[in-house]
Amino acid sequence: MSTTARPLATGRRTPKPRLHDGTMRFGLMWPNSPSPFVTSRTIAEANPDVLDVDTHVELARTAEEAGVDFVFFADGYTHHGEHNARVGHGEPCVSAPIWAPIVMSATQHIGVVTTMHARYLSPVVLARLGANLDVLSGGRWGWNIVPGSKGSEAELFGMEIGEHDDRYAAVAETLQAVRALWGAKGSPIEFEGRQHTLRGTPRGPYPVQDSPLIFNAGVSPAGQAFLAQHADYAFYAVVDDQEKVRATVRQVADRVAEAGREPGSVGIVGSIGVVLDSTTEAAKEKLEWISAQVDLDAARGWARTFLAGSQSYRKDFGDDVDRVARRIGLAAGARMLVGSPADVAEQLIQSYRDTGLANYMLTFPLWAPSEVARLREVLPHLERAGVWRPPAARNYSW
C-alpha cells in the first residue's frame, strides 16, 4: 500500500465529474464511532480505535485502492441513549466536517460526503464550512443535508423540534441561502426568506464545484419533494424485501420526473451491510458471532431514536420497539450480504438486476482496513459481469 500523502493545499482543482451511465457505484459508510453498525461492546473492542488518525488514513487509502467511489460521514450531536453510549455504539462520535479532511488528504479521487444539519447552524457558517471542504478536497466534497429529527438534539440547541414538513421547508430555504452565498464570488448578496435574512459579501474561498453534491434520505412526501427538486443523491436502507427496494427506485424516479428534472439526475444509494471472508462458511460463522454480540438494551435505544424521528424506519419495520430492536441492532436493520467475495458479488449483481438499484453504501460491522480490503476481491467479479467499471476507467466520476 502506498504511504505517500497528498498535501491538501496542492489538490486537484477540477471537480470530481458526474456521470450517470447505469453502472454500479459503491460508497463506504464511514466508521464514526467504535461500533457504529452493531450495538455491541464486544464489537466496539474488536474494531480499531476510532480516535486514531492513522487508522482513518489507512482505511481511506484502502477504500480508494479497492475501488470505492465515495465515503459518507454520518453525524449528530447527541447519542442514542445511555446503553448505546455504554457499549460504544455512536459514542464517541467523530465530527464529520472536522475529520473528513483526514480522508481528503490521504486520497486523490474518492468523494467525501459529510453530514451537516441545516437547522442547527447559520447558512453563513454552513456555506463557509462547505466551501473550504470542497477546496480542501479539490472539488470532491458532498453535503448530506439533514433537517435534524432528534428531540434530544433540538433540546440541546434550545430549539423546538417543529413539525416534520416545516423542518424540510426550513432545510430547502437554508440550502437556497447557502447556494446564494456560494454564488457570490466576492460580490454582495441579499437574501430574504422566512427563516433567514442575509446581506453582505461573504469571504472566500468559494467551492471548486458550481454546487457541491447534495445527499438526502427523505422518504416522506415532504422529504421526497425536497430530494426530487434539490438533491443529487437520495439514500435509503436496503431491506430484505426486494420488491420494496424496487418500488422505492421507481417512486424516486417518478418524483424526479414530476419535478421536471432529467431522468437519472437524482441517484439512489442503498445502504447495505457486508460480512466477507475467504469462504462462504467462514463468512456465515463470522456473521453468527457478530449477531450473538448484539446488546438488546442498546438496540432498543437505537430503535426508539429511529422510530421517533424517521418515517422511513416506521414504514419499513413497524412500531414494535422490541421487534425493531432485534433487526436494527445489526447494520441499522439493513439487508446483510454474507459470503465469499464471489458470493457477495453475485448477491450484489442479483440485487442490481432485481431492483434497478445501482448505487450501494456499504457498512462493515467489523471495519478494520483489513476487512474493507476484501472488497478488492469482490469488484473484479462485477467488472466481468459488465455491471461495474473501475473508477479510473470513468475518470473517477460519481
mmCIF file of C-alpha atoms in Angstrom:
data_model
loop_
_atom_site.group_PDB
_atom_site.id
_atom_site.type_symbol
_atom_site.label_atom_id
_atom_site.label_comp_id
_atom_site.label_asym_id
_atom_site.label_seq_id
_atom_site.Cartn_x
_atom_site.Cartn_y
_atom_site.Cartn_z
ATOM 1 C CA MET A 1 0.000 0.000 0.000
ATOM 2 C CA SER A 2 1.281 3.452 -0.894
ATOM 3 C CA THR A 3 2.081 5.688 2.061
ATOM 4 C CA THR A 4 2.530 8.929 0.122
ATOM 5 C CA ALA A 5 0.203 11.606 1.433
ATOM 6 C CA ARG A 6 -1.304 14.198 -0.884
ATOM 7 C CA PRO A 7 -0.831 17.683 0.589
ATOM 8 C CA LEU A 8 -4.225 19.301 0.955
ATOM 9 C CA ALA A 9 -3.094 22.622 -0.456
ATOM 10 C CA THR A 10 -1.938 21.111 -3.771
ATOM 11 C CA GLY A 11 -5.055 19.081 -4.558
ATOM 12 C CA ARG A 12 -6.850 18.968 -7.902
ATOM 13 C CA ARG A 13 -8.940 21.945 -8.907
ATOM 14 C CA THR A 14 -11.061 20.101 -11.447
ATOM 15 C CA PRO A 15 -14.270 18.896 -9.791
ATOM 16 C CA LYS A 16 -14.919 15.192 -9.478
ATOM 17 C CA PRO A 17 -17.072 14.583 -12.582
ATOM 18 C CA ARG A 18 -20.658 13.370 -12.521
ATOM 19 C CA LEU A 19 -21.642 10.540 -14.832
ATOM 20 C CA HIS A 20 -24.944 8.662 -14.889
ATOM 21 C CA ASP A 21 -24.037 5.645 -17.038
ATOM 22 C CA GLY A 22 -26.169 2.981 -15.353
ATOM 23 C CA THR A 23 -23.214 1.043 -13.953
ATOM 24 C CA MET A 24 -22.744 0.364 -10.259
ATOM 25 C CA ARG A 25 -21.136 2.722 -7.755
ATOM 26 C CA PHE A 26 -20.009 1.981 -4.222
ATOM 27 C CA GLY A 27 -19.722 4.162 -1.177
ATOM 28 C CA LEU A 28 -18.417 3.309 2.276
ATOM 29 C CA MET A 29 -20.385 4.400 5.321
ATOM 30 C CA TRP A 30 -17.513 5.790 7.339
ATOM 31 C CA PRO A 31 -16.976 4.379 10.834
ATOM 32 C CA ASN A 32 -17.548 7.408 13.045
ATOM 33 C CA SER A 33 -17.657 5.586 16.397
ATOM 34 C CA PRO A 34 -16.204 2.399 17.905
ATOM 35 C CA SER A 35 -19.179 0.293 16.749
ATOM 36 C CA PRO A 36 -21.451 2.407 14.546
ATOM 37 C CA PHE A 37 -23.264 -0.518 12.907
ATOM 38 C CA VAL A 38 -23.688 -3.005 15.774
ATOM 39 C CA THR A 39 -24.959 -2.270 19.272
ATOM 40 C CA SER A 40 -22.181 -4.216 20.968
ATOM 41 C CA ARG A 41 -19.310 -3.524 23.343
ATOM 42 C CA THR A 42 -17.537 -6.688 22.118
ATOM 43 C CA ILE A 43 -17.630 -5.473 18.518
ATOM 44 C CA ALA A 44 -16.520 -1.988 19.603
ATOM 45 C CA GLU A 45 -13.484 -3.511 21.296
ATOM 46 C CA ALA A 46 -12.733 -5.688 18.249
ATOM 47 C CA ASN A 47 -12.644 -2.635 15.956
ATOM 48 C CA PRO A 48 -9.734 -0.179 15.728
ATOM 49 C CA ASP A 49 -9.512 2.971 17.839
ATOM 50 C CA VAL A 50 -11.894 5.405 16.142
ATOM 51 C CA LEU A 51 -9.934 8.384 17.506
ATOM 52 C CA ASP A 52 -6.645 7.219 15.963
ATOM 53 C CA VAL A 53 -5.811 9.359 12.930
ATOM 54 C CA ASP A 54 -3.530 6.747 11.362
ATOM 55 C CA THR A 55 -6.406 4.258 11.292
ATOM 56 C CA HIS A 56 -8.535 6.701 9.296
ATOM 57 C CA VAL A 57 -5.663 7.347 6.896
ATOM 58 C CA GLU A 58 -5.104 3.632 6.288
ATOM 59 C CA LEU A 59 -8.821 2.976 5.883
ATOM 60 C CA ALA A 60 -9.193 5.839 3.383
ATOM 61 C CA ARG A 61 -6.356 4.570 1.222
ATOM 62 C CA THR A 62 -7.641 1.013 1.439
ATOM 63 C CA ALA A 63 -11.110 2.108 0.296
ATOM 64 C CA GLU A 64 -9.774 4.139 -2.621
ATOM 65 C CA GLU A 65 -7.447 1.373 -3.792
ATOM 66 C CA ALA A 66 -10.273 -1.167 -3.571
ATOM 67 C CA GLY A 67 -12.445 0.874 -5.960
ATOM 68 C CA VAL A 68 -14.809 2.710 -3.612
ATOM 69 C CA ASP A 69 -16.243 5.873 -5.186
ATOM 70 C CA PHE A 70 -17.102 7.867 -2.079
ATOM 71 C CA VAL A 71 -17.140 7.736 1.701
ATOM 72 C CA PHE A 72 -20.023 9.020 3.785
ATOM 73 C CA PHE A 73 -19.713 10.586 7.243
ATOM 74 C CA ALA A 74 -22.899 10.411 9.301
ATOM 75 C CA ASP A 75 -23.003 12.784 12.280
ATOM 76 C CA GLY A 76 -25.097 14.051 15.157
ATOM 77 C CA TYR A 77 -24.925 15.949 18.418
ATOM 78 C CA THR A 78 -26.469 13.560 20.940
ATOM 79 C CA HIS A 79 -26.100 9.813 21.392
ATOM 80 C CA HIS A 80 -28.888 7.256 21.093
ATOM 81 C CA GLY A 81 -29.207 6.524 24.821
ATOM 82 C CA GLU A 82 -27.238 5.512 27.894
ATOM 83 C CA HIS A 83 -26.938 1.864 26.856
ATOM 84 C CA ASN A 84 -25.657 2.831 23.413
ATOM 85 C CA ALA A 85 -23.030 5.071 24.962
ATOM 86 C CA ARG A 86 -22.106 2.237 27.349
ATOM 87 C CA VAL A 87 -21.327 -0.186 24.514
ATOM 88 C CA GLY A 88 -19.528 2.272 22.221
ATOM 89 C CA HIS A 89 -22.344 2.455 19.696
ATOM 90 C CA GLY A 90 -22.254 6.011 18.391
ATOM 91 C CA GLU A 91 -20.189 7.244 21.332
ATOM 92 C CA PRO A 92 -17.733 8.874 20.999
ATOM 93 C CA CYS A 93 -18.646 10.130 17.537
ATOM 94 C CA VAL A 94 -16.136 11.987 15.366
ATOM 95 C CA SER A 95 -17.334 15.281 13.894
ATOM 96 C CA ALA A 96 -17.891 14.890 10.149
ATOM 97 C CA PRO A 97 -16.570 18.249 8.862
ATOM 98 C CA ILE A 98 -13.553 18.093 11.186
ATOM 99 C CA TRP A 99 -12.419 14.534 10.420
ATOM 100 C CA ALA A 100 -13.294 14.471 6.713
ATOM 101 C CA PRO A 101 -10.103 16.361 5.735
ATOM 102 C CA ILE A 102 -8.087 13.389 7.034
ATOM 103 C CA VAL A 103 -9.681 11.273 4.315
ATOM 104 C CA MET A 104 -9.259 14.055 1.765
ATOM 105 C CA SER A 105 -5.548 14.389 2.484
ATOM 106 C CA ALA A 106 -4.962 10.618 2.337
ATOM 107 C CA THR A 107 -6.643 10.132 -1.041
ATOM 108 C CA GLN A 108 -6.694 11.619 -4.521
ATOM 109 C CA HIS A 109 -10.010 10.768 -6.152
ATOM 110 C CA ILE A 110 -12.541 9.406 -3.693
ATOM 111 C CA GLY A 111 -15.586 11.569 -2.942
ATOM 112 C CA VAL A 112 -16.098 12.652 0.659
ATOM 113 C CA VAL A 113 -19.634 13.326 1.901
ATOM 114 C CA THR A 114 -20.210 14.948 5.276
ATOM 115 C CA THR A 115 -23.420 15.326 7.239
ATOM 116 C CA MET A 116 -24.213 18.853 8.395
ATOM 117 C CA HIS A 117 -27.524 19.796 9.982
ATOM 118 C CA ALA A 118 -29.295 22.641 8.231
ATOM 119 C CA ARG A 119 -31.309 23.829 11.234
ATOM 120 C CA TYR A 120 -28.575 23.990 13.867
ATOM 121 C CA LEU A 121 -26.097 26.252 12.061
ATOM 122 C CA SER A 122 -26.436 29.551 10.201
ATOM 123 C CA PRO A 123 -26.319 29.331 6.383
ATOM 124 C CA VAL A 124 -23.255 31.579 6.574
ATOM 125 C CA VAL A 125 -21.403 29.021 8.711
ATOM 126 C CA LEU A 126 -22.587 26.114 6.571
ATOM 127 C CA ALA A 127 -21.535 27.861 3.352
ATOM 128 C CA ARG A 128 -18.094 28.664 4.725
ATOM 129 C CA LEU A 129 -17.513 25.150 6.051
ATOM 130 C CA GLY A 130 -18.709 23.597 2.814
ATOM 131 C CA ALA A 131 -16.666 25.862 0.561
ATOM 132 C CA ASN A 132 -13.495 25.125 2.497
ATOM 133 C CA LEU A 133 -14.171 21.376 2.472
ATOM 134 C CA ASP A 134 -14.680 21.485 -1.287
ATOM 135 C CA VAL A 135 -11.443 23.403 -1.783
ATOM 136 C CA LEU A 136 -9.515 21.107 0.556
ATOM 137 C CA SER A 137 -10.738 18.085 -1.395
ATOM 138 C CA GLY A 138 -10.141 19.653 -4.790
ATOM 139 C CA GLY A 139 -13.802 19.536 -5.774
ATOM 140 C CA ARG A 140 -14.881 16.142 -4.451
ATOM 141 C CA TRP A 141 -16.929 17.097 -1.409
ATOM 142 C CA GLY A 142 -20.634 16.320 -0.974
ATOM 143 C CA TRP A 143 -23.105 17.503 1.653
ATOM 144 C CA ASN A 144 -25.614 15.227 3.352
ATOM 145 C CA ILE A 145 -28.085 17.910 4.324
ATOM 146 C CA VAL A 146 -30.406 16.871 7.133
ATOM 147 C CA PRO A 147 -33.185 18.716 8.953
ATOM 148 C CA GLY A 148 -32.489 17.234 12.380
ATOM 149 C CA SER A 149 -35.131 14.858 13.654
ATOM 150 C CA LYS A 150 -33.944 14.030 17.189
ATOM 151 C CA GLY A 151 -35.756 15.741 20.003
ATOM 152 C CA SER A 152 -32.651 15.444 22.199
ATOM 153 C CA GLU A 153 -30.632 17.456 19.666
ATOM 154 C CA ALA A 154 -33.256 20.181 19.413
ATOM 155 C CA GLU A 155 -33.318 20.384 23.210
ATOM 156 C CA LEU A 156 -29.529 20.579 23.333
ATOM 157 C CA PHE A 157 -29.625 23.560 20.957
ATOM 158 C CA GLY A 158 -32.516 25.168 22.842
ATOM 159 C CA MET A 159 -34.860 24.741 19.878
ATOM 160 C CA GLU A 160 -38.305 23.312 19.278
ATOM 161 C CA ILE A 161 -38.232 20.135 17.189
ATOM 162 C CA GLY A 162 -41.007 21.534 14.993
ATOM 163 C CA GLU A 163 -43.346 19.775 12.601
ATOM 164 C CA HIS A 164 -41.848 17.326 10.118
ATOM 165 C CA ASP A 165 -42.851 19.173 6.934
ATOM 166 C CA ASP A 166 -41.825 22.525 8.416
ATOM 167 C CA ARG A 167 -38.357 21.133 9.043
ATOM 168 C CA TYR A 168 -37.989 20.225 5.372
ATOM 169 C CA ALA A 169 -39.238 23.673 4.318
ATOM 170 C CA ALA A 170 -36.553 25.183 6.539
ATOM 171 C CA VAL A 171 -33.911 22.903 5.002
ATOM 172 C CA ALA A 172 -34.920 23.926 1.477
ATOM 173 C CA GLU A 173 -34.582 27.598 2.384
ATOM 174 C CA THR A 174 -31.234 27.018 4.088
ATOM 175 C CA LEU A 175 -29.885 25.258 1.001
ATOM 176 C CA GLN A 176 -31.111 28.113 -1.177
ATOM 177 C CA ALA A 177 -29.338 30.602 1.091
ATOM 178 C CA VAL A 178 -26.110 28.568 1.133
ATOM 179 C CA ARG A 179 -26.101 28.347 -2.658
ATOM 180 C CA ALA A 180 -26.601 32.102 -2.863
ATOM 181 C CA LEU A 181 -23.563 32.576 -0.612
ATOM 182 C CA TRP A 182 -21.504 30.132 -2.716
ATOM 183 C CA GLY A 183 -22.502 32.022 -5.853
ATOM 184 C CA ALA A 184 -21.447 35.414 -4.513
ATOM 185 C CA LYS A 185 -17.850 35.074 -5.743
ATOM 186 C CA GLY A 186 -16.802 38.234 -3.941
ATOM 187 C CA SER A 187 -19.929 40.271 -4.656
ATOM 188 C CA PRO A 188 -22.540 41.414 -2.131
ATOM 189 C CA ILE A 189 -25.694 39.359 -1.780
ATOM 190 C CA GLU A 190 -29.164 39.977 -0.405
ATOM 191 C CA PHE A 191 -31.255 37.005 0.621
ATOM 192 C CA GLU A 192 -34.749 37.271 2.094
ATOM 193 C CA GLY A 193 -36.546 34.195 3.369
ATOM 194 C CA ARG A 194 -38.932 33.130 6.087
ATOM 195 C CA GLN A 195 -36.091 31.805 8.242
ATOM 196 C CA HIS A 196 -33.066 33.789 7.096
ATOM 197 C CA THR A 197 -32.233 37.335 6.047
ATOM 198 C CA LEU A 198 -28.677 37.743 4.763
ATOM 199 C CA ARG A 199 -26.938 40.891 3.494
ATOM 200 C CA GLY A 200 -23.281 41.416 2.784
ATOM 201 C CA THR A 201 -20.253 39.996 0.999
ATOM 202 C CA PRO A 202 -19.163 36.541 2.167
ATOM 203 C CA ARG A 203 -15.478 35.854 2.393
ATOM 204 C CA GLY A 204 -13.847 33.261 0.115
ATOM 205 C CA PRO A 205 -12.756 30.666 -0.740
ATOM 206 C CA TYR A 206 -15.698 29.540 -2.814
ATOM 207 C CA PRO A 207 -16.401 25.935 -3.820
ATOM 208 C CA VAL A 208 -14.490 24.353 -6.672
ATOM 209 C CA GLN A 209 -17.767 22.807 -7.861
ATOM 210 C CA ASP A 210 -20.525 25.135 -9.040
ATOM 211 C CA SER A 211 -22.654 23.477 -6.386
ATOM 212 C CA PRO A 212 -21.336 20.512 -4.391
ATOM 213 C CA LEU A 213 -23.370 17.297 -4.490
ATOM 214 C CA ILE A 214 -26.366 17.161 -2.165
ATOM 215 C CA PHE A 215 -27.409 13.945 -0.423
ATOM 216 C CA ASN A 216 -30.651 13.439 1.481
ATOM 217 C CA ALA A 217 -32.541 10.482 2.944
ATOM 218 C CA GLY A 218 -36.096 11.812 2.694
ATOM 219 C CA VAL A 219 -38.806 9.157 2.403
ATOM 220 C CA SER A 220 -41.872 11.128 3.491
ATOM 221 C CA PRO A 221 -43.815 13.140 0.885
ATOM 222 C CA ALA A 222 -42.061 16.306 2.084
ATOM 223 C CA GLY A 223 -38.667 14.568 2.055
ATOM 224 C CA GLN A 224 -39.185 13.140 -1.419
ATOM 225 C CA ALA A 225 -40.343 16.507 -2.725
ATOM 226 C CA PHE A 226 -37.159 18.064 -1.362
ATOM 227 C CA LEU A 227 -34.796 15.497 -2.840
ATOM 228 C CA ALA A 228 -36.622 15.450 -6.189
ATOM 229 C CA GLN A 229 -36.178 19.215 -6.500
ATOM 230 C CA HIS A 230 -32.827 19.803 -4.842
ATOM 231 C CA ALA A 231 -30.741 16.661 -4.253
ATOM 232 C CA ASP A 232 -28.235 14.768 -6.371
ATOM 233 C CA TYR A 233 -28.479 11.558 -4.366
ATOM 234 C CA ALA A 234 -31.228 10.002 -2.272
ATOM 235 C CA PHE A 235 -30.291 7.210 0.096
ATOM 236 C CA TYR A 236 -32.232 4.547 1.952
ATOM 237 C CA ALA A 237 -31.602 1.319 3.804
ATOM 238 C CA VAL A 238 -31.815 -1.744 1.542
ATOM 239 C CA VAL A 239 -34.364 -4.032 3.197
ATOM 240 C CA ASP A 240 -34.720 -7.772 2.633
ATOM 241 C CA ASP A 241 -37.930 -7.309 0.649
ATOM 242 C CA GLN A 242 -36.560 -6.577 -2.815
ATOM 243 C CA GLU A 243 -39.975 -5.507 -4.087
ATOM 244 C CA LYS A 244 -39.912 -2.652 -1.565
ATOM 245 C CA VAL A 245 -36.491 -1.633 -2.865
ATOM 246 C CA ARG A 246 -37.708 -1.756 -6.461
ATOM 247 C CA ALA A 247 -40.769 0.307 -5.521
ATOM 248 C CA THR A 248 -38.562 2.958 -3.889
ATOM 249 C CA VAL A 249 -36.393 3.190 -7.013
ATOM 250 C CA ARG A 250 -39.498 3.685 -9.168
ATOM 251 C CA GLN A 251 -41.059 6.154 -6.740
ATOM 252 C CA VAL A 252 -37.995 8.396 -6.626
ATOM 253 C CA ALA A 253 -37.734 8.323 -10.428
ATOM 254 C CA ASP A 254 -41.389 9.372 -10.662
ATOM 255 C CA ARG A 255 -40.930 12.237 -8.199
ATOM 256 C CA VAL A 256 -37.860 13.459 -10.114
ATOM 257 C CA ALA A 257 -39.782 13.426 -13.388
ATOM 258 C CA GLU A 258 -42.672 15.324 -11.775
ATOM 259 C CA ALA A 259 -40.167 17.942 -10.605
ATOM 260 C CA GLY A 260 -39.137 18.452 -14.241
ATOM 261 C CA ARG A 261 -35.609 17.135 -13.885
ATOM 262 C CA GLU A 262 -33.815 14.823 -16.286
ATOM 263 C CA PRO A 263 -34.026 11.051 -15.699
ATOM 264 C CA GLY A 264 -31.097 9.880 -13.607
ATOM 265 C CA SER A 265 -30.352 13.347 -12.260
ATOM 266 C CA VAL A 266 -31.026 12.043 -8.748
ATOM 267 C CA GLY A 267 -29.082 8.880 -7.996
ATOM 268 C CA ILE A 268 -30.404 6.427 -5.423
ATOM 269 C CA VAL A 269 -27.996 4.891 -2.925
ATOM 270 C CA GLY A 270 -28.923 1.919 -0.758
ATOM 271 C CA SER A 271 -27.092 1.261 2.499
ATOM 272 C CA ILE A 272 -26.362 -2.421 2.951
ATOM 273 C CA GLY A 273 -24.315 -4.486 5.413
ATOM 274 C CA VAL A 274 -21.373 -6.628 4.347
ATOM 275 C CA VAL A 275 -19.670 -9.558 6.055
ATOM 276 C CA LEU A 276 -16.892 -11.053 3.928
ATOM 277 C CA ASP A 277 -14.461 -13.884 4.439
ATOM 278 C CA SER A 278 -12.404 -16.242 2.314
ATOM 279 C CA THR A 279 -15.151 -18.887 2.193
ATOM 280 C CA THR A 280 -18.919 -18.988 2.450
ATOM 281 C CA GLU A 281 -18.858 -20.937 5.703
ATOM 282 C CA ALA A 282 -16.264 -18.672 7.314
ATOM 283 C CA ALA A 283 -18.368 -15.604 6.480
ATOM 284 C CA LYS A 284 -21.536 -17.208 7.872
ATOM 285 C CA GLU A 285 -19.723 -18.106 11.082
ATOM 286 C CA LYS A 286 -18.428 -14.561 11.348
ATOM 287 C CA LEU A 287 -21.958 -13.157 10.977
ATOM 288 C CA GLU A 288 -23.298 -15.594 13.595
ATOM 289 C CA TRP A 289 -20.622 -14.439 16.016
ATOM 290 C CA ILE A 290 -21.350 -10.749 15.312
ATOM 291 C CA SER A 291 -25.099 -11.265 15.725
ATOM 292 C CA ALA A 292 -24.584 -13.021 19.060
ATOM 293 C CA GLN A 293 -22.818 -9.923 20.413
ATOM 294 C CA VAL A 294 -25.782 -7.545 19.936
ATOM 295 C CA ASP A 295 -26.755 -5.788 23.167
ATOM 296 C CA LEU A 296 -30.556 -5.613 23.065
ATOM 297 C CA ASP A 297 -30.832 -2.808 25.615
ATOM 298 C CA ALA A 298 -28.671 -0.654 23.358
ATOM 299 C CA ALA A 299 -30.565 -1.856 20.293
ATOM 300 C CA ARG A 300 -33.820 -0.725 21.901
ATOM 301 C CA GLY A 301 -32.318 2.721 22.452
ATOM 302 C CA TRP A 302 -31.362 2.936 18.805
ATOM 303 C CA ALA A 303 -34.768 1.661 17.738
ATOM 304 C CA ARG A 304 -36.564 4.310 19.804
ATOM 305 C CA THR A 305 -34.379 7.030 18.286
ATOM 306 C CA PHE A 306 -35.102 5.945 14.728
ATOM 307 C CA LEU A 307 -38.793 5.276 15.252
ATOM 308 C CA ALA A 308 -39.280 8.679 16.869
ATOM 309 C CA GLY A 309 -37.505 10.634 14.138
ATOM 310 C CA SER A 310 -37.664 8.613 10.921
ATOM 311 C CA GLN A 311 -40.797 7.906 8.936
ATOM 312 C CA SER A 312 -38.791 5.539 6.732
ATOM 313 C CA TYR A 313 -37.994 3.232 9.659
ATOM 314 C CA ARG A 314 -41.604 3.194 10.850
ATOM 315 C CA LYS A 315 -42.664 2.392 7.309
ATOM 316 C CA ASP A 316 -40.137 -0.439 6.869
ATOM 317 C CA PHE A 317 -40.115 -2.015 10.330
ATOM 318 C CA GLY A 318 -43.312 -1.025 12.147
ATOM 319 C CA ASP A 319 -43.695 0.436 15.645
ATOM 320 C CA ASP A 320 -42.922 -2.540 17.908
ATOM 321 C CA VAL A 321 -39.716 -1.488 19.682
ATOM 322 C CA ASP A 322 -38.536 -4.986 20.660
ATOM 323 C CA ARG A 323 -39.113 -6.403 17.190
ATOM 324 C CA VAL A 324 -37.370 -3.437 15.585
ATOM 325 C CA ALA A 325 -34.501 -3.672 18.079
ATOM 326 C CA ARG A 326 -33.719 -7.238 17.053
ATOM 327 C CA ARG A 327 -33.421 -6.045 13.452
ATOM 328 C CA ILE A 328 -31.831 -2.674 13.981
ATOM 329 C CA GLY A 329 -29.099 -3.831 16.368
ATOM 330 C CA LEU A 330 -27.166 -5.091 13.337
ATOM 331 C CA ALA A 331 -26.490 -2.791 10.359
ATOM 332 C CA ALA A 332 -29.419 -0.499 11.301
ATOM 333 C CA GLY A 333 -31.825 -3.127 10.028
ATOM 334 C CA ALA A 334 -30.434 -3.122 6.502
ATOM 335 C CA ARG A 335 -30.015 -6.286 4.482
ATOM 336 C CA MET A 336 -26.765 -8.160 5.086
ATOM 337 C CA LEU A 337 -24.619 -9.516 2.250
ATOM 338 C CA VAL A 338 -22.690 -12.514 3.555
ATOM 339 C CA GLY A 339 -20.209 -14.878 1.986
ATOM 340 C CA SER A 340 -17.017 -15.212 -0.004
ATOM 341 C CA PRO A 341 -16.070 -12.457 -2.480
ATOM 342 C CA ALA A 342 -17.763 -14.422 -5.268
ATOM 343 C CA ASP A 343 -20.897 -14.899 -3.121
ATOM 344 C CA VAL A 344 -21.209 -11.216 -2.243
ATOM 345 C CA ALA A 345 -20.560 -10.182 -5.838
ATOM 346 C CA GLU A 346 -23.388 -12.445 -7.020
ATOM 347 C CA GLN A 347 -25.721 -11.057 -4.343
ATOM 348 C CA LEU A 348 -24.952 -7.510 -5.491
ATOM 349 C CA ILE A 349 -25.471 -8.379 -9.143
ATOM 350 C CA GLN A 350 -28.797 -10.042 -8.339
ATOM 351 C CA SER A 351 -29.947 -7.060 -6.288
ATOM 352 C CA TYR A 352 -28.988 -4.691 -9.099
ATOM 353 C CA ARG A 353 -30.866 -6.739 -11.686
ATOM 354 C CA ASP A 354 -33.921 -7.340 -9.495
ATOM 355 C CA THR A 355 -34.408 -3.778 -8.251
ATOM 356 C CA GLY A 356 -32.637 -1.399 -10.617
ATOM 357 C CA LEU A 357 -30.632 -0.053 -7.679
ATOM 358 C CA ALA A 358 -27.140 0.677 -8.993
ATOM 359 C CA ASN A 359 -25.536 2.506 -6.055
ATOM 360 C CA TYR A 360 -24.693 0.898 -2.721
ATOM 361 C CA MET A 361 -23.335 2.346 0.506
ATOM 362 C CA LEU A 362 -21.536 -0.461 2.299
ATOM 363 C CA THR A 363 -21.447 -0.844 6.077
ATOM 364 C CA PHE A 364 -18.917 -3.168 7.675
ATOM 365 C CA PRO A 365 -19.752 -4.271 11.237
ATOM 366 C CA LEU A 366 -16.046 -5.090 11.604
ATOM 367 C CA TRP A 367 -14.485 -2.086 9.946
ATOM 368 C CA ALA A 368 -10.729 -2.581 10.244
ATOM 369 C CA PRO A 369 -8.882 -1.764 6.991
ATOM 370 C CA SER A 370 -8.119 -5.471 6.552
ATOM 371 C CA GLU A 371 -11.876 -6.184 6.410
ATOM 372 C CA VAL A 372 -12.607 -3.417 3.895
ATOM 373 C CA ALA A 373 -9.654 -4.586 1.790
ATOM 374 C CA ARG A 374 -11.647 -7.725 0.956
ATOM 375 C CA LEU A 375 -13.623 -5.578 -1.496
ATOM 376 C CA ARG A 376 -10.650 -5.864 -3.842
ATOM 377 C CA GLU A 377 -11.702 -9.454 -4.439
ATOM 378 C CA VAL A 378 -15.403 -8.603 -4.925
ATOM 379 C CA LEU A 379 -15.367 -5.840 -7.521
ATOM 380 C CA PRO A 380 -13.497 -7.728 -10.289
ATOM 381 C CA HIS A 381 -16.427 -10.180 -10.370
ATOM 382 C CA LEU A 382 -18.744 -7.242 -11.070
ATOM 383 C CA GLU A 383 -16.464 -5.960 -13.802
ATOM 384 C CA ARG A 384 -16.521 -9.330 -15.546
ATOM 385 C CA ALA A 385 -20.329 -9.320 -15.305
ATOM 386 C CA GLY A 386 -20.409 -5.947 -17.079
ATOM 387 C CA VAL A 387 -22.179 -4.067 -14.261
ATOM 388 C CA TRP A 388 -19.220 -2.137 -12.835
ATOM 389 C CA ARG A 389 -16.212 -0.288 -14.184
ATOM 390 C CA PRO A 390 -13.157 0.696 -12.122
ATOM 391 C CA PRO A 391 -13.190 4.375 -11.135
ATOM 392 C CA ALA A 392 -10.109 5.111 -13.262
ATOM 393 C CA ALA A 393 -11.919 3.834 -16.376
ATOM 394 C CA ARG A 394 -14.626 6.511 -15.943
ATOM 395 C CA ASN A 395 -12.423 9.370 -14.793
ATOM 396 C CA TYR A 396 -13.248 8.771 -11.124
ATOM 397 C CA SER A 397 -16.789 10.025 -11.631
ATOM 398 C CA TRP A 398 -19.524 9.994 -9.037
#
